[in-house]
Short mmCIF file of C-alpha atoms in Angstrom, two decimals:
data_model
loop_
_atom_site.label_atom_id
_atom_site.label_comp_id
_atom_site.label_asym_id
_atom_site.label_seq_id
_atom_site.Cartn_x
_atom_site.Cartn_y
_atom_site.Cartn_z
CA MET A 1 140.49 -53.13 230.35
CA GLU A 2 140.67 -55.00 233.64
CA THR A 3 139.69 -52.72 236.54
CA PRO A 4 138.51 -55.13 239.25
CA ASN A 5 139.03 -52.72 242.14
CA ILE A 6 137.14 -49.79 240.62
CA ASP A 7 134.44 -52.26 239.57
CA ARG A 8 134.29 -53.53 243.17
CA LEU A 9 133.76 -49.97 244.41
CA ALA A 10 130.81 -49.60 242.05
CA ARG A 11 129.29 -52.95 243.04
CA GLU A 12 129.58 -52.15 246.73
CA GLY A 13 128.30 -48.60 246.39
CA VAL A 14 126.41 -46.11 244.26
CA LYS A 15 127.25 -45.42 240.62
CA LEU A 16 126.41 -42.03 239.08
CA THR A 17 125.89 -42.22 235.33
CA GLN A 18 125.44 -38.49 234.68
CA HIS A 19 128.27 -37.10 236.80
CA ILE A 20 129.44 -33.78 235.36
CA ALA A 21 132.72 -31.90 235.77
CA ALA A 22 132.47 -28.10 235.98
CA ALA A 23 135.20 -27.74 233.35
CA SER A 24 136.84 -29.97 230.76
CA LEU A 25 140.42 -29.21 231.86
CA CYS A 26 142.22 -30.04 235.10
CA THR A 27 143.00 -26.66 236.73
CA PRO A 28 139.49 -25.14 236.55
CA SER A 29 137.74 -28.48 237.14
CA ARG A 30 139.73 -29.12 240.30
CA ALA A 31 139.16 -25.57 241.52
CA ALA A 32 135.40 -26.17 241.21
CA PHE A 33 135.68 -29.57 242.92
CA LEU A 34 137.59 -28.10 245.88
CA THR A 35 135.34 -25.05 246.34
CA GLY A 36 131.90 -26.24 245.18
CA ARG A 37 131.79 -23.21 242.86
CA TYR A 38 132.03 -22.65 239.13
CA PRO A 39 135.64 -21.73 238.27
CA ILE A 40 134.56 -18.34 236.93
CA ARG A 41 133.55 -17.32 240.48
CA SER A 42 137.10 -17.79 241.82
CA GLY A 43 138.93 -16.38 238.80
CA MET A 44 140.09 -19.86 237.74
CA ALA A 45 138.43 -19.55 234.31
CA SER A 46 140.58 -18.13 231.53
CA SER A 47 139.68 -15.64 228.79
CA ASN A 48 142.87 -16.43 226.82
CA ARG A 49 144.15 -19.63 225.23
CA TYR A 50 145.93 -20.76 228.40
CA ARG A 51 143.18 -22.48 230.38
CA ALA A 52 145.38 -24.31 232.90
CA LEU A 53 148.36 -23.21 234.96
CA GLN A 54 151.59 -23.48 232.95
CA TRP A 55 154.33 -23.22 235.57
CA ASN A 56 155.04 -23.87 239.23
CA ALA A 57 156.61 -20.42 239.10
CA GLY A 58 153.48 -18.64 237.88
CA SER A 59 151.69 -16.25 240.22
CA GLY A 60 148.16 -17.49 239.51
CA GLY A 61 146.31 -20.13 241.46
CA LEU A 62 143.39 -20.88 243.74
CA PRO A 63 142.90 -17.58 245.65
CA PRO A 64 143.64 -17.69 249.39
CA ASN A 65 140.15 -16.32 250.15
CA GLU A 66 138.50 -19.41 248.63
CA ARG A 67 137.34 -21.91 251.25
CA THR A 68 137.91 -25.52 250.22
CA PHE A 69 136.06 -28.48 251.72
CA ALA A 70 139.38 -29.47 253.30
CA ARG A 71 139.46 -26.19 255.25
CA LEU A 72 135.90 -26.69 256.51
CA LEU A 73 136.57 -30.29 257.57
CA GLN A 74 139.78 -29.18 259.25
CA LYS A 75 137.64 -26.91 261.45
CA GLN A 76 135.47 -29.91 262.31
CA GLY A 77 138.45 -31.74 263.76
CA TYR A 78 139.42 -33.77 260.69
CA THR A 79 143.06 -34.42 259.81
CA THR A 80 143.30 -33.59 256.11
CA GLY A 81 145.78 -34.82 253.54
CA LEU A 82 146.45 -34.50 249.83
CA ILE A 83 148.56 -37.10 248.04
CA GLY A 84 149.33 -36.57 244.35
CA LYS A 85 148.56 -33.84 241.87
CA TRP A 86 147.61 -30.29 242.95
CA HIS A 87 147.84 -27.96 239.90
CA GLN A 88 146.25 -25.03 241.75
CA GLY A 89 149.37 -22.88 242.03
CA VAL A 90 152.09 -22.44 244.65
CA ASN A 91 153.29 -18.87 245.25
CA CYS A 92 152.03 -15.31 244.69
CA GLU A 93 154.84 -12.83 245.27
CA SER A 94 157.89 -14.71 246.57
CA PHE A 95 159.33 -18.20 246.24
CA ASN A 96 158.18 -19.20 249.73
CA ASP A 97 154.92 -17.33 250.42
CA ASN A 98 152.96 -20.53 249.53
CA CYS A 99 149.74 -18.53 249.10
CA HIS A 100 148.21 -21.10 246.70
CA HIS A 101 149.81 -24.15 248.35
CA PRO A 102 147.62 -27.03 249.63
CA LEU A 103 148.66 -26.27 253.22
CA ASN A 104 147.17 -22.80 252.78
CA HIS A 105 143.90 -24.34 251.59
CA GLY A 106 143.00 -26.58 254.49
CA PHE A 107 145.29 -29.57 254.05
CA ASP A 108 147.39 -30.57 257.06
CA TYR A 109 149.68 -32.73 254.94
CA PHE A 110 150.74 -32.65 251.30
CA TYR A 111 152.92 -35.04 249.38
CA GLY A 112 152.94 -34.93 245.63
CA MET A 113 153.29 -32.86 242.53
CA PRO A 114 152.35 -29.17 242.80
CA PHE A 115 152.01 -29.15 239.00
CA THR A 116 150.86 -31.90 236.62
CA LEU A 117 152.53 -34.55 234.51
CA LEU A 118 153.80 -33.51 231.08
CA ASN A 119 155.73 -35.19 228.30
CA ASN A 120 158.57 -32.90 229.40
CA CYS A 121 158.78 -34.90 232.64
CA GLN A 122 159.98 -38.00 230.81
CA GLU A 123 163.24 -38.33 228.91
CA ASN A 124 163.07 -38.78 225.13
CA LYS A 125 159.52 -37.47 224.83
CA PRO A 126 158.62 -34.53 222.55
CA PRO A 127 157.94 -31.32 224.51
CA GLU A 128 154.31 -30.79 225.45
CA LEU A 129 154.32 -27.43 227.22
CA ASP A 130 153.68 -24.71 224.64
CA ALA A 131 155.17 -26.91 221.90
CA ALA A 132 154.03 -24.65 219.04
CA LEU A 133 155.46 -21.53 220.70
CA GLN A 134 158.73 -23.31 221.46
CA ALA A 135 159.05 -24.31 217.81
CA LYS A 136 158.63 -20.67 216.76
CA LEU A 137 161.15 -19.46 219.35
CA TRP A 138 163.68 -22.02 218.13
CA LEU A 139 163.10 -20.88 214.55
CA TYR A 140 163.59 -17.21 215.47
CA SER A 141 166.75 -18.07 217.40
CA GLN A 142 168.14 -19.99 214.44
CA ILE A 143 167.38 -17.09 212.11
CA ILE A 144 169.23 -14.72 214.45
CA ILE A 145 172.24 -17.08 214.62
CA LEU A 146 172.26 -17.40 210.84
CA ALA A 147 172.06 -13.63 210.45
CA VAL A 148 174.96 -13.07 212.86
CA LEU A 149 177.11 -15.67 211.10
CA THR A 150 176.26 -14.19 207.70
CA LEU A 151 177.11 -10.65 208.81
CA THR A 152 180.34 -11.83 210.43
CA ALA A 153 181.43 -13.80 207.35
CA GLY A 154 180.47 -10.94 205.03
CA ARG A 155 182.46 -8.48 207.13
CA LEU A 156 185.53 -10.75 207.23
CA ILE A 157 185.71 -11.25 203.46
CA GLY A 158 184.78 -7.68 202.69
CA LEU A 159 181.39 -8.30 201.05
CA ILE A 160 179.52 -6.22 203.65
CA SER A 161 180.55 -2.87 205.00
CA ILE A 162 179.29 -2.95 208.56
CA ARG A 163 180.87 -1.94 211.85
CA TRP A 164 181.88 -4.64 214.29
CA LYS A 165 180.05 -2.76 217.01
CA ILE A 166 176.76 -3.27 215.17
CA ILE A 167 177.44 -6.99 214.79
CA ALA A 168 178.31 -7.19 218.50
CA CYS A 169 175.08 -5.41 219.45
CA PHE A 170 173.07 -7.72 217.18
CA THR A 171 174.79 -10.73 218.80
CA LEU A 172 174.03 -9.41 222.29
CA VAL A 173 170.35 -8.84 221.50
CA GLY A 174 170.10 -12.32 219.98
CA SER A 175 171.76 -13.86 223.03
CA LEU A 176 169.41 -12.08 225.39
CA PHE A 177 166.44 -13.22 223.32
CA PHE A 178 167.62 -16.84 223.48
CA ILE A 179 168.32 -16.73 227.22
CA SER A 180 164.97 -15.07 227.92
CA TRP A 181 162.97 -18.02 226.62
CA TYR A 182 165.38 -20.95 226.96
CA SER A 183 165.89 -20.29 230.68
CA SER A 184 162.28 -21.37 231.15
CA TYR A 185 161.34 -23.70 228.29
CA GLY A 186 164.76 -25.33 228.18
CA PHE A 187 164.46 -26.59 231.77
CA VAL A 188 160.78 -27.53 232.12
CA GLN A 189 161.72 -30.86 233.71
CA TYR A 190 163.50 -29.02 236.54
CA TRP A 191 160.99 -26.21 236.99
CA ASN A 192 157.70 -28.17 236.74
CA CYS A 193 158.40 -31.87 237.28
CA ILE A 194 159.04 -31.84 241.02
CA LEU A 195 157.77 -33.55 244.16
CA MET A 196 157.08 -31.76 247.45
CA ARG A 197 156.41 -32.86 251.00
CA ASN A 198 154.49 -30.04 252.63
CA HIS A 199 156.57 -26.93 251.77
CA ASP A 200 159.81 -28.77 250.98
CA VAL A 201 160.91 -29.92 247.53
CA THR A 202 162.03 -33.56 247.79
CA GLU A 203 162.75 -34.42 244.14
CA GLN A 204 163.82 -31.98 241.44
CA PRO A 205 163.37 -33.32 238.85
CA MET A 206 161.18 -36.22 239.92
CA ARG A 207 162.10 -39.79 239.02
CA LEU A 208 159.01 -41.19 237.34
CA GLU A 209 160.03 -44.84 237.72
CA ARG A 210 159.33 -44.70 241.45
CA THR A 211 156.63 -42.02 241.67
CA ALA A 212 153.69 -44.46 241.75
CA SER A 213 155.18 -46.47 244.63
CA LEU A 214 155.96 -43.28 246.55
CA MET A 215 152.39 -41.98 246.15
CA LEU A 216 150.92 -45.30 247.21
CA LYS A 217 153.25 -45.57 250.19
CA GLU A 218 152.27 -42.07 251.32
CA ALA A 219 148.52 -42.75 250.96
CA VAL A 220 148.69 -46.00 252.94
CA SER A 221 150.89 -44.35 255.56
CA PHE A 222 148.46 -41.44 255.98
CA ILE A 223 145.56 -43.84 256.59
CA LYS A 224 147.58 -45.83 259.14
CA ARG A 225 148.75 -42.69 261.01
CA ASN A 226 145.25 -41.27 261.28
CA ARG A 227 143.17 -44.43 261.75
CA HIS A 228 142.11 -43.50 265.28
CA GLY A 229 140.57 -40.12 264.39
CA PRO A 230 138.44 -38.56 261.66
CA PHE A 231 140.42 -37.89 258.50
CA LEU A 232 139.96 -36.65 254.96
CA LEU A 233 142.36 -38.06 252.37
CA PHE A 234 142.32 -36.73 248.79
CA VAL A 235 144.36 -39.11 246.61
CA SER A 236 144.87 -37.24 243.36
CA PHE A 237 146.44 -39.79 241.01
CA LEU A 238 149.04 -38.74 238.44
CA HIS A 239 147.57 -41.56 236.35
CA VAL A 240 146.25 -41.55 233.62
CA HIS A 241 147.82 -38.37 232.23
CA THR A 242 150.31 -38.28 229.39
CA PRO A 243 153.14 -39.30 229.16
CA LEU A 244 151.44 -42.33 230.77
CA PHE A 245 154.57 -43.42 232.61
CA THR A 246 153.88 -46.97 233.76
CA THR A 247 156.04 -49.15 235.99
CA ALA A 248 157.66 -52.18 234.42
CA LYS A 249 155.39 -54.85 235.90
CA PHE A 250 152.33 -53.31 234.20
CA ILE A 251 153.87 -52.71 230.76
CA GLY A 252 152.06 -54.91 228.22
CA LYS A 253 149.58 -56.13 230.82
CA SER A 254 146.45 -54.79 229.13
CA GLN A 255 145.02 -55.31 225.66
CA HIS A 256 144.87 -51.58 225.03
CA GLY A 257 148.48 -50.45 224.79
CA LEU A 258 150.20 -48.03 227.12
CA TYR A 259 146.96 -46.26 228.05
CA GLY A 260 145.38 -49.53 229.15
CA ASP A 261 148.51 -50.48 231.09
CA ASN A 262 148.41 -47.14 232.91
CA VAL A 263 144.71 -47.54 233.77
CA GLU A 264 145.30 -51.02 235.14
CA GLU A 265 148.20 -49.79 237.27
CA MET A 266 145.94 -47.07 238.67
CA ASP A 267 143.27 -49.68 239.42
CA TRP A 268 145.87 -51.73 241.29
CA MET A 269 146.75 -48.64 243.36
CA VAL A 270 143.05 -48.11 244.11
CA GLY A 271 142.92 -51.71 245.34
CA LYS A 272 145.90 -51.25 247.63
CA ILE A 273 144.31 -48.15 249.20
CA LEU A 274 141.01 -50.00 249.70
CA ASP A 275 142.95 -52.90 251.22
CA SER A 276 144.55 -50.51 253.71
CA LEU A 277 141.08 -49.34 254.80
CA ASP A 278 140.09 -52.98 255.31
CA LYS A 279 143.28 -53.76 257.21
CA GLU A 280 142.73 -50.86 259.61
CA GLY A 281 139.07 -51.83 260.14
CA LEU A 282 137.85 -48.60 258.53
CA LYS A 283 135.86 -49.89 255.56
CA ASN A 284 132.44 -49.56 257.19
CA HIS A 285 133.28 -46.18 258.71
CA THR A 286 134.63 -44.51 255.58
CA LEU A 287 132.95 -42.75 252.67
CA THR A 288 134.98 -43.49 249.55
CA TYR A 289 134.53 -41.48 246.36
CA PHE A 290 136.09 -42.12 242.94
CA ALA A 291 135.90 -39.79 239.93
CA SER A 292 137.83 -38.07 237.14
CA ASP A 293 138.31 -34.34 236.64
CA HIS A 294 137.36 -34.42 232.93
CA GLY A 295 136.88 -36.69 229.94
CA GLY A 296 139.42 -38.42 227.72
CA HIS A 297 141.94 -36.43 225.67
CA LEU A 298 141.12 -37.50 222.13
CA GLU A 299 143.92 -35.52 220.48
CA ALA A 300 146.64 -37.25 222.55
CA GLN A 301 147.98 -39.80 220.08
CA ASP A 302 151.25 -41.42 219.10
CA GLY A 303 150.76 -42.61 215.55
CA SER A 304 147.82 -44.99 215.70
CA ALA A 305 148.06 -45.38 219.47
CA GLN A 306 145.41 -43.55 221.49
CA LEU A 307 147.10 -42.09 224.58
CA GLY A 308 144.33 -39.94 226.00
CA GLY A 309 141.55 -42.44 226.47
CA TRP A 310 138.16 -42.55 224.81
CA ASN A 311 134.68 -41.40 225.75
CA GLY A 312 132.43 -44.14 224.42
CA ILE A 313 129.13 -42.93 223.03
CA TYR A 314 129.73 -39.35 224.20
CA LYS A 315 130.79 -36.70 221.70
CA GLY A 316 133.97 -34.68 222.20
CA GLY A 317 136.58 -34.82 224.94
CA LYS A 318 139.05 -32.95 227.12
CA GLY A 319 139.13 -29.21 226.49
CA MET A 320 135.67 -29.04 224.91
CA GLY A 321 133.43 -26.93 227.12
CA GLY A 322 130.02 -28.30 226.22
CA TRP A 323 130.12 -31.72 224.59
CA GLU A 324 129.43 -34.60 226.97
CA GLY A 325 132.72 -36.38 226.25
CA GLY A 326 134.71 -33.63 227.90
CA ILE A 327 132.67 -33.26 231.08
CA ARG A 328 130.79 -36.51 231.75
CA VAL A 329 132.94 -38.56 234.10
CA PRO A 330 132.81 -41.64 236.34
CA GLY A 331 131.29 -41.10 239.75
CA VAL A 332 131.23 -43.80 242.45
CA PHE A 333 130.41 -43.55 246.17
CA ARG A 334 130.84 -46.37 248.68
CA TRP A 335 129.91 -46.47 252.36
CA PRO A 336 128.90 -49.97 253.48
CA GLY A 337 125.85 -50.00 255.70
CA VAL A 338 125.00 -46.38 254.94
CA LEU A 339 124.70 -46.24 251.14
CA PRO A 340 122.76 -49.03 249.40
CA ALA A 341 125.12 -51.27 247.42
CA GLY A 342 124.64 -51.82 243.69
CA THR A 343 122.62 -48.63 243.21
CA VAL A 344 122.70 -46.74 239.91
CA ILE A 345 121.61 -43.08 239.76
CA ASP A 346 120.97 -41.50 236.37
CA GLU A 347 120.15 -38.03 237.69
CA PRO A 348 122.47 -35.10 236.78
CA THR A 349 125.09 -34.56 239.47
CA SER A 350 128.27 -32.49 239.60
CA LEU A 351 131.78 -32.75 240.99
CA MET A 352 130.89 -29.51 242.78
CA ASP A 353 128.38 -31.53 244.84
CA ILE A 354 131.20 -33.18 246.78
CA TYR A 355 131.76 -29.92 248.67
CA PRO A 356 128.36 -29.64 250.38
CA THR A 357 128.12 -33.43 250.68
CA VAL A 358 131.27 -33.92 252.76
CA VAL A 359 130.69 -30.70 254.73
CA HIS A 360 127.19 -31.97 255.65
CA LEU A 361 128.50 -35.39 256.67
CA ALA A 362 131.21 -33.80 258.82
CA GLY A 363 128.66 -31.63 260.63
CA GLY A 364 130.01 -28.41 259.17
CA ILE A 365 128.21 -25.31 257.93
CA LEU A 366 128.47 -24.04 254.36
CA PRO A 367 129.86 -20.51 253.90
CA GLN A 368 127.08 -17.93 253.84
CA ASP A 369 129.11 -15.13 252.25
CA ARG A 370 129.38 -16.66 248.76
CA VAL A 371 127.44 -18.65 246.19
CA ILE A 372 127.91 -22.42 246.50
CA ASP A 373 126.87 -24.10 243.24
CA GLY A 374 127.09 -27.69 244.49
CA ARG A 375 124.19 -29.50 246.15
CA SER A 376 124.40 -32.14 248.86
CA LEU A 377 124.07 -35.63 247.42
CA VAL A 378 123.26 -37.31 250.73
CA PRO A 379 119.47 -37.63 250.17
CA LEU A 380 120.00 -38.90 246.62
CA LEU A 381 122.71 -41.37 247.62
CA GLN A 382 120.67 -42.77 250.51
CA GLY A 383 117.54 -43.14 248.38
CA ARG A 384 115.56 -40.56 250.38
CA ALA A 385 115.27 -38.38 247.25
CA GLN A 386 114.61 -39.49 243.70
CA LYS A 387 115.51 -36.27 241.88
CA SER A 388 118.70 -34.24 241.73
CA GLU A 389 118.52 -30.77 243.23
CA HIS A 390 120.15 -29.34 240.10
CA GLU A 391 117.74 -27.74 237.68
CA PHE A 392 120.41 -26.06 235.54
CA LEU A 393 124.10 -26.79 235.01
CA PHE A 394 126.27 -24.30 233.12
CA HIS A 395 129.07 -25.60 230.93
CA TYR A 396 131.98 -23.21 230.47
CA CYS A 397 135.00 -23.34 228.20
CA GLY A 398 137.41 -21.04 230.01
CA SER A 399 135.35 -17.97 230.87
CA TYR A 400 133.04 -18.50 227.87
CA LEU A 401 129.64 -20.13 228.40
CA HIS A 402 129.29 -22.81 225.73
CA ALA A 403 126.27 -24.84 226.81
CA VAL A 404 123.54 -25.18 229.45
CA ARG A 405 121.77 -28.30 230.75
CA TRP A 406 118.16 -28.09 231.98
CA HIS A 407 116.80 -30.91 234.09
CA GLN A 408 113.05 -30.72 233.50
CA LYS A 409 112.02 -32.67 236.56
CA ASP A 410 108.31 -33.03 235.81
CA SER A 411 108.96 -34.81 232.51
CA GLY A 412 112.37 -36.36 233.16
CA ALA A 413 113.83 -34.71 230.07
CA ILE A 414 117.45 -33.50 230.13
CA TRP A 415 117.67 -30.63 227.66
CA LYS A 416 121.04 -29.29 226.60
CA ALA A 417 121.52 -26.13 224.53
CA HIS A 418 124.86 -25.44 222.84
CA TYR A 419 125.54 -21.76 222.12
CA VAL A 420 129.15 -22.32 221.06
CA THR A 421 130.86 -25.46 219.77
CA PRO A 422 134.45 -26.10 218.61
CA VAL A 423 135.21 -26.50 214.92
CA PHE A 424 136.51 -30.04 214.54
CA HIS A 425 139.63 -30.65 212.47
CA PRO A 426 139.41 -32.31 210.06
CA PRO A 427 135.67 -31.62 209.64
CA GLY A 428 133.53 -34.29 211.25
CA ALA A 429 136.49 -35.88 213.06
CA GLY A 430 135.01 -35.36 216.52
CA ALA A 431 138.11 -33.60 217.86
CA CYS A 432 140.66 -30.92 216.97
CA TYR A 433 143.43 -33.16 215.69
CA GLY A 434 146.61 -31.28 214.89
CA LYS A 435 145.84 -28.55 217.41
CA GLY A 436 146.42 -30.45 220.65
CA ILE A 437 143.19 -29.18 222.14
CA CYS A 438 140.08 -27.37 220.90
CA PRO A 439 139.85 -23.59 221.46
CA CYS A 440 137.10 -21.79 223.38
CA PHE A 441 136.80 -18.67 221.22
CA GLY A 442 137.83 -17.04 217.96
CA GLU A 443 137.90 -18.66 214.54
CA GLY A 444 138.11 -22.13 216.06
CA VAL A 445 134.51 -22.08 217.32
CA THR A 446 131.03 -21.79 215.84
CA HIS A 447 128.32 -19.65 217.46
CA HIS A 448 124.77 -20.97 217.19
CA ASP A 449 121.67 -18.77 217.09
CA PRO A 450 119.33 -20.41 217.82
CA PRO A 451 121.43 -22.80 219.89
CA LEU A 452 121.81 -26.49 219.09
CA LEU A 453 119.32 -28.32 221.28
CA PHE A 454 119.42 -31.96 222.36
CA ASP A 455 117.36 -34.09 224.70
CA LEU A 456 120.03 -36.19 226.42
CA SER A 457 117.44 -38.55 227.86
CA ARG A 458 116.70 -39.66 224.29
CA ASP A 459 119.96 -38.73 222.54
CA PRO A 460 122.92 -39.00 224.96
CA SER A 461 125.37 -38.99 222.04
CA GLU A 462 124.16 -35.52 220.97
CA ALA A 463 123.90 -36.80 217.41
CA LYS A 464 120.57 -35.27 216.32
CA PRO A 465 120.00 -31.58 217.08
CA LEU A 466 116.35 -30.67 217.51
CA SER A 467 114.57 -27.75 215.84
CA ALA A 468 111.23 -25.98 216.04
CA ASP A 469 110.05 -28.29 213.25
CA THR A 470 111.02 -31.53 215.00
CA GLU A 471 110.43 -30.59 218.66
CA PRO A 472 107.15 -28.88 219.71
CA LEU A 473 108.74 -27.61 222.94
CA PHE A 474 111.79 -26.11 221.19
CA ASP A 475 110.90 -22.42 221.69
CA ILE A 476 109.71 -22.96 225.27
CA VAL A 477 112.92 -24.78 226.20
CA ILE A 478 115.18 -22.17 224.61
CA ARG A 479 113.36 -19.33 226.39
CA LYS A 480 113.53 -21.16 229.72
CA ILE A 481 117.26 -21.75 229.38
CA GLY A 482 117.79 -18.15 228.23
CA ARG A 483 116.14 -16.83 231.40
CA ALA A 484 118.28 -19.18 233.50
CA ILE A 485 121.45 -17.78 231.87
CA GLU A 486 120.36 -14.22 232.67
CA GLU A 487 119.73 -15.17 236.28
CA HIS A 488 123.05 -17.01 236.49
CA HIS A 489 124.94 -14.01 235.11
CA ARG A 490 123.40 -11.81 237.81
CA THR A 491 125.06 -13.99 240.45
CA LEU A 492 128.56 -13.45 239.01
CA THR A 493 130.84 -10.79 240.45
CA PRO A 494 134.13 -9.58 238.92
CA VAL A 495 137.24 -11.21 240.42
CA PRO A 496 140.93 -11.14 239.44
CA GLU A 497 141.68 -13.58 236.62
CA GLN A 498 144.14 -16.11 237.98
CA LEU A 499 144.99 -17.42 234.50
CA SER A 500 145.79 -14.05 232.93
CA MET A 501 148.84 -13.87 230.67
CA TYR A 502 150.83 -12.22 233.46
CA ASN A 503 149.81 -14.76 236.10
CA ILE A 504 150.65 -17.81 233.99
CA MET A 505 154.12 -16.52 232.98
CA TRP A 506 157.22 -18.20 234.42
CA LYS A 507 158.72 -15.92 237.07
CA PRO A 508 162.13 -17.09 238.32
CA TRP A 509 161.67 -15.39 241.70
CA LEU A 510 158.65 -17.65 242.38
CA GLN A 511 160.36 -20.92 241.44
CA PRO A 512 160.23 -23.63 244.12
CA CYS A 513 163.82 -24.80 244.46
CA CYS A 514 165.55 -27.31 246.73
CA GLY A 515 168.92 -25.62 246.27
CA THR A 516 170.08 -22.11 245.51
CA PHE A 517 168.32 -20.90 242.39
CA PRO A 518 169.07 -21.65 239.56
CA LEU A 519 170.96 -24.71 240.85
CA CYS A 520 167.76 -26.59 241.67
CA TRP A 521 168.47 -30.28 241.93
CA CYS A 522 167.85 -32.80 244.69
CA ASP A 523 166.79 -36.35 245.47
CA LYS A 524 165.80 -36.52 249.12
CA GLU A 525 163.78 -39.70 248.62
CA GLY A 526 166.86 -41.78 247.83
CA ASP A 527 165.95 -45.42 248.20
CA SER A 528 163.07 -44.81 250.57
CA THR A 529 160.62 -46.67 248.35
CA GLN A 530 159.67 -50.17 249.25
CA SER A 531 157.68 -52.91 247.59
CA LEU A 532 153.93 -52.62 248.12
#
């Protein structure tokens, strides 16, 4: 795939080859990125099968008492903006309390999607949100309709002796059942696929054919408006998430199908944003960071076409708590004249490290009333330190600890112990094909005692688990990691689970709406897009 602009960032800056997301799904990973804390500390780690927010009208989200890096930079005089995907919730108790909204988490300006892209956002695509449950609900509804028709026909021709009142009651119950689920799942495009500017809904549903140009226009405009003062801009691309909607001029451009086309369009957008920094004379005064929130989604396929990307030599992918393919992501920093160009760092780093890094650079002070799991990368990036400050990194799948990484600094070894791994389907396939995503618990996982142990410095593909027979340090390593887990658990305190079944349910009274609910439809953007 041709990604000249992302490649240019890497050439002109520092490339991190062992950059680790704190979760393998978007909602918890982004919560950790924004707060510098493992998702389990903020309640953004799930103990059920729903590990990401499901609705704009759910009541869960990033708690208001969490302090994002945007909030800390705001206090340092920075103008802060978020363009693109949020997926950290909107409301708590009413449709306009905005308790989880970006503007309540330190951003001065927000333009984008409070949720995330889904197949449901594009016409003629199979439903993605709770597809298996929807299929069951349709089946139950059809059974109820068939039963009502059978009873009615039997009563009319005298085959069944049943009172009309009973048939009417049965029809009423069936109707209520259908309305109860279809009012949410039948209108996903209207409820979830929306654009907002600050607190106002501007498109409901959003028009995907112009979304990329709108996002780019907003990002460039934010840079231009704030070029004379310190600013923080978080551009959270909707690319490269399914349904991979790609504008016409990039269709067929790559050699790797729709996924490649979408990646190359994103790279073009990256280039336009970098060009705007150059145009405003900000290149040498701006720290630029590029990353992904998790690995490729292996199970996202359309026939033989791979829609969710690939993870190279790394095992597993999106949704898998421990395997490298789900959590090892690109990481690039550029700051001409401050960070040495063309540098490659192989030390373990985390997306959570962005929090203390940008707070340090902005002259802020980290919160003292909570655990911050990230570590400032400034010494490492500038070459003043050779080793990462992380000794242990904990890899969760929802609220379940699946694996732990130990950076043994004296030897350079990177040990990784897997206590739980997903059961691949079919066996040996490397993913959970047919399930959409691998589970974190239950019959879909295998518990390992002793844990599977790998030395990533020698076996980055996690292909050959070590044992006491093949690795003399096996018992020492397992004991060391076990003590680290005990110490880590002592730092955890109970918090409300933001992704509980109640919190992720669709609640009509919380639905963002640009009209009078349920008549939620608008297009305030009109023809405001322009060629970029």
